[in-house]
Amino acid sequence: MVVVIDDDKVQGMVIAETINKAGVEAQHITRWFELTHILQKRAISCLVIDYFLEDGWQGPEVAKLLRSFGCKETPIYFTSSDSSEVVRRQCESAGHPFIPKKWRWLLSNIVVASVLRKHNFQARLSGEV
């Protein structure tokens, strides 16, 4: 499952729904700490995080914290309505790709491809394919 963390309910729901329509389960939450409840019940395939969250957290801080919660191997993609060079560089220097919200179709396609590639790799390892 993909989790979209975005304090903008409409934007987050649109991204999650676009991923769902492509055949990969996605859920939208508005605060990063809601993820702890999901992690207790499910494995996460990928995270899409809004760079600027309402509670004052910024993307790289959230990613670092989530890594400490056990999401060490989970791909993380950042997005924002602010597509400035500064935001992009901060995301990339933290080791995560940045894709502006205005390119949500591209973001959704990359996320879906990442999840499917990971699923196919795991299936090969377990001998399911």
Tab-separated table of C-alpha atoms in Angstrom:
chain	number	residue	atom	x	y	z
A	1	MET	CA	0.000	0.000	0.000
A	2	VAL	CA	1.091	3.560	-0.769
A	3	VAL	CA	0.503	6.239	1.853
A	4	VAL	CA	0.131	9.865	0.767
A	5	ILE	CA	0.835	12.351	3.579
A	6	ASP	CA	-0.537	15.758	2.641
A	7	ASP	CA	-2.245	18.307	4.885
A	8	ASP	CA	-4.159	19.604	1.844
A	9	LYS	CA	-7.069	17.152	1.840
A	10	VAL	CA	-8.069	17.753	-1.781
A	11	GLN	CA	-4.547	17.518	-3.213
A	12	GLY	CA	-3.725	14.442	-1.130
A	13	MET	CA	-6.956	12.685	-2.058
A	14	VAL	CA	-6.402	13.420	-5.754
A	15	ILE	CA	-2.905	11.905	-5.652
A	16	ALA	CA	-4.121	8.839	-3.722
A	17	GLU	CA	-7.075	8.359	-6.066
A	18	THR	CA	-4.839	8.631	-9.143
A	19	ILE	CA	-2.608	5.887	-7.713
A	20	ASN	CA	-5.674	3.767	-6.829
A	21	LYS	CA	-7.013	4.091	-10.381
A	22	ALA	CA	-3.686	2.771	-11.684
A	23	GLY	CA	-4.250	-0.429	-9.714
A	24	VAL	CA	-2.137	0.158	-6.607
A	25	GLU	CA	-3.824	0.645	-3.243
A	26	ALA	CA	-3.225	4.097	-1.780
A	27	GLN	CA	-4.460	5.889	1.309
A	28	HIS	CA	-4.318	9.592	2.115
A	29	ILE	CA	-3.594	10.917	5.607
A	30	THR	CA	-3.168	14.535	6.688
A	31	ARG	CA	-0.593	14.179	9.475
A	32	TRP	CA	2.578	12.087	9.464
A	33	PHE	CA	1.938	10.579	12.924
A	34	GLU	CA	-1.244	8.902	11.599
A	35	LEU	CA	1.154	6.584	9.795
A	36	THR	CA	2.023	4.858	13.079
A	37	HIS	CA	-1.506	3.402	13.208
A	38	ILE	CA	-1.212	2.117	9.646
A	39	LEU	CA	2.232	0.601	10.267
A	40	GLN	CA	0.815	-1.449	13.148
A	41	LYS	CA	-1.591	-3.144	10.723
A	42	ARG	CA	-0.003	-3.066	7.263
A	43	ALA	CA	3.225	-2.993	5.336
A	44	ILE	CA	3.888	0.171	3.362
A	45	SER	CA	5.203	-0.104	-0.212
A	46	CYS	CA	5.861	3.589	-0.776
A	47	LEU	CA	5.370	7.021	0.796
A	48	VAL	CA	4.438	10.263	-0.944
A	49	ILE	CA	4.999	13.212	1.381
A	50	ASP	CA	4.054	16.854	0.927
A	51	TYR	CA	7.182	18.905	1.571
A	52	PHE	CA	5.450	21.503	3.780
A	53	LEU	CA	3.094	20.012	6.353
A	54	GLU	CA	0.609	22.046	8.382
A	55	ASP	CA	2.098	21.135	11.752
A	56	GLY	CA	5.414	22.793	10.837
A	57	TRP	CA	7.253	19.659	9.737
A	58	GLN	CA	9.182	19.664	6.488
A	59	GLY	CA	9.716	16.686	4.223
A	60	PRO	CA	13.318	15.725	5.027
A	61	GLU	CA	12.586	15.880	8.788
A	62	VAL	CA	9.573	13.605	8.359
A	63	ALA	CA	11.549	11.164	6.189
A	64	LYS	CA	14.331	10.945	8.777
A	65	LEU	CA	11.802	10.300	11.541
A	66	LEU	CA	9.944	7.690	9.482
A	67	ARG	CA	13.221	5.900	8.777
A	68	SER	CA	13.686	5.573	12.546
A	69	PHE	CA	10.172	4.051	12.795
A	70	GLY	CA	11.173	1.154	10.575
A	71	CYS	CA	10.514	2.505	7.074
A	72	LYS	CA	14.191	2.085	6.186
A	73	GLU	CA	13.669	0.430	2.795
A	74	THR	CA	10.432	2.208	1.877
A	75	PRO	CA	10.757	4.492	-1.163
A	76	ILE	CA	9.868	8.097	-0.321
A	77	TYR	CA	8.857	10.719	-2.875
A	78	PHE	CA	8.350	14.376	-2.008
A	79	THR	CA	5.883	16.698	-3.634
A	80	SER	CA	4.812	20.312	-3.127
A	81	SER	CA	3.000	23.173	-4.795
A	82	ASP	CA	6.257	25.072	-4.241
A	83	SER	CA	8.427	23.838	-7.087
A	84	SER	CA	11.356	26.128	-6.310
A	85	GLU	CA	14.936	25.060	-6.831
A	86	VAL	CA	15.562	25.346	-3.073
A	87	VAL	CA	12.869	22.771	-2.219
A	88	ARG	CA	14.037	20.406	-4.963
A	89	ARG	CA	17.656	20.594	-3.801
A	90	GLN	CA	16.754	20.004	-0.158
A	91	CYS	CA	14.788	16.885	-1.076
A	92	GLU	CA	17.495	15.537	-3.329
A	93	SER	CA	20.248	16.272	-0.796
A	94	ALA	CA	18.216	14.212	1.704
A	95	GLY	CA	18.280	11.382	-0.848
A	96	HIS	CA	14.685	11.551	-2.038
A	97	PRO	CA	13.203	12.549	-5.395
A	98	PHE	CA	11.031	15.662	-5.639
A	99	ILE	CA	8.149	15.922	-8.101
A	100	PRO	CA	5.980	19.084	-8.124
A	101	LYS	CA	2.247	18.645	-7.452
A	102	LYS	CA	1.441	20.149	-10.838
A	103	TRP	CA	3.002	16.966	-12.288
A	104	ARG	CA	0.874	14.625	-10.136
A	105	TRP	CA	0.227	12.338	-13.135
A	106	LEU	CA	4.001	11.800	-13.411
A	107	LEU	CA	4.330	11.346	-9.652
A	108	SER	CA	1.538	8.753	-9.657
A	109	ASN	CA	3.071	6.845	-12.573
A	110	ILE	CA	6.509	6.766	-10.932
A	111	VAL	CA	5.047	5.595	-7.614
A	112	VAL	CA	2.980	2.858	-9.291
A	113	ALA	CA	6.016	1.677	-11.296
A	114	SER	CA	8.138	1.623	-8.128
A	115	VAL	CA	5.565	-0.446	-6.211
A	116	LEU	CA	5.005	-2.894	-9.066
A	117	ARG	CA	8.761	-3.323	-9.615
A	118	LYS	CA	9.234	-4.036	-5.894
A	119	HIS	CA	6.308	-6.492	-5.887
A	120	ASN	CA	7.630	-8.325	-8.973
A	121	PHE	CA	11.117	-8.556	-7.455
A	122	GLN	CA	9.729	-9.994	-4.217
A	123	ALA	CA	7.586	-12.466	-6.170
A	124	ARG	CA	10.662	-13.678	-8.066
A	125	LEU	CA	12.582	-14.139	-4.839
A	126	SER	CA	9.794	-16.212	-3.342
A	127	GLY	CA	9.360	-18.256	-6.544
A	128	GLU	CA	5.826	-17.019	-7.288
A	129	VAL	CA	6.714	-15.960	-10.849
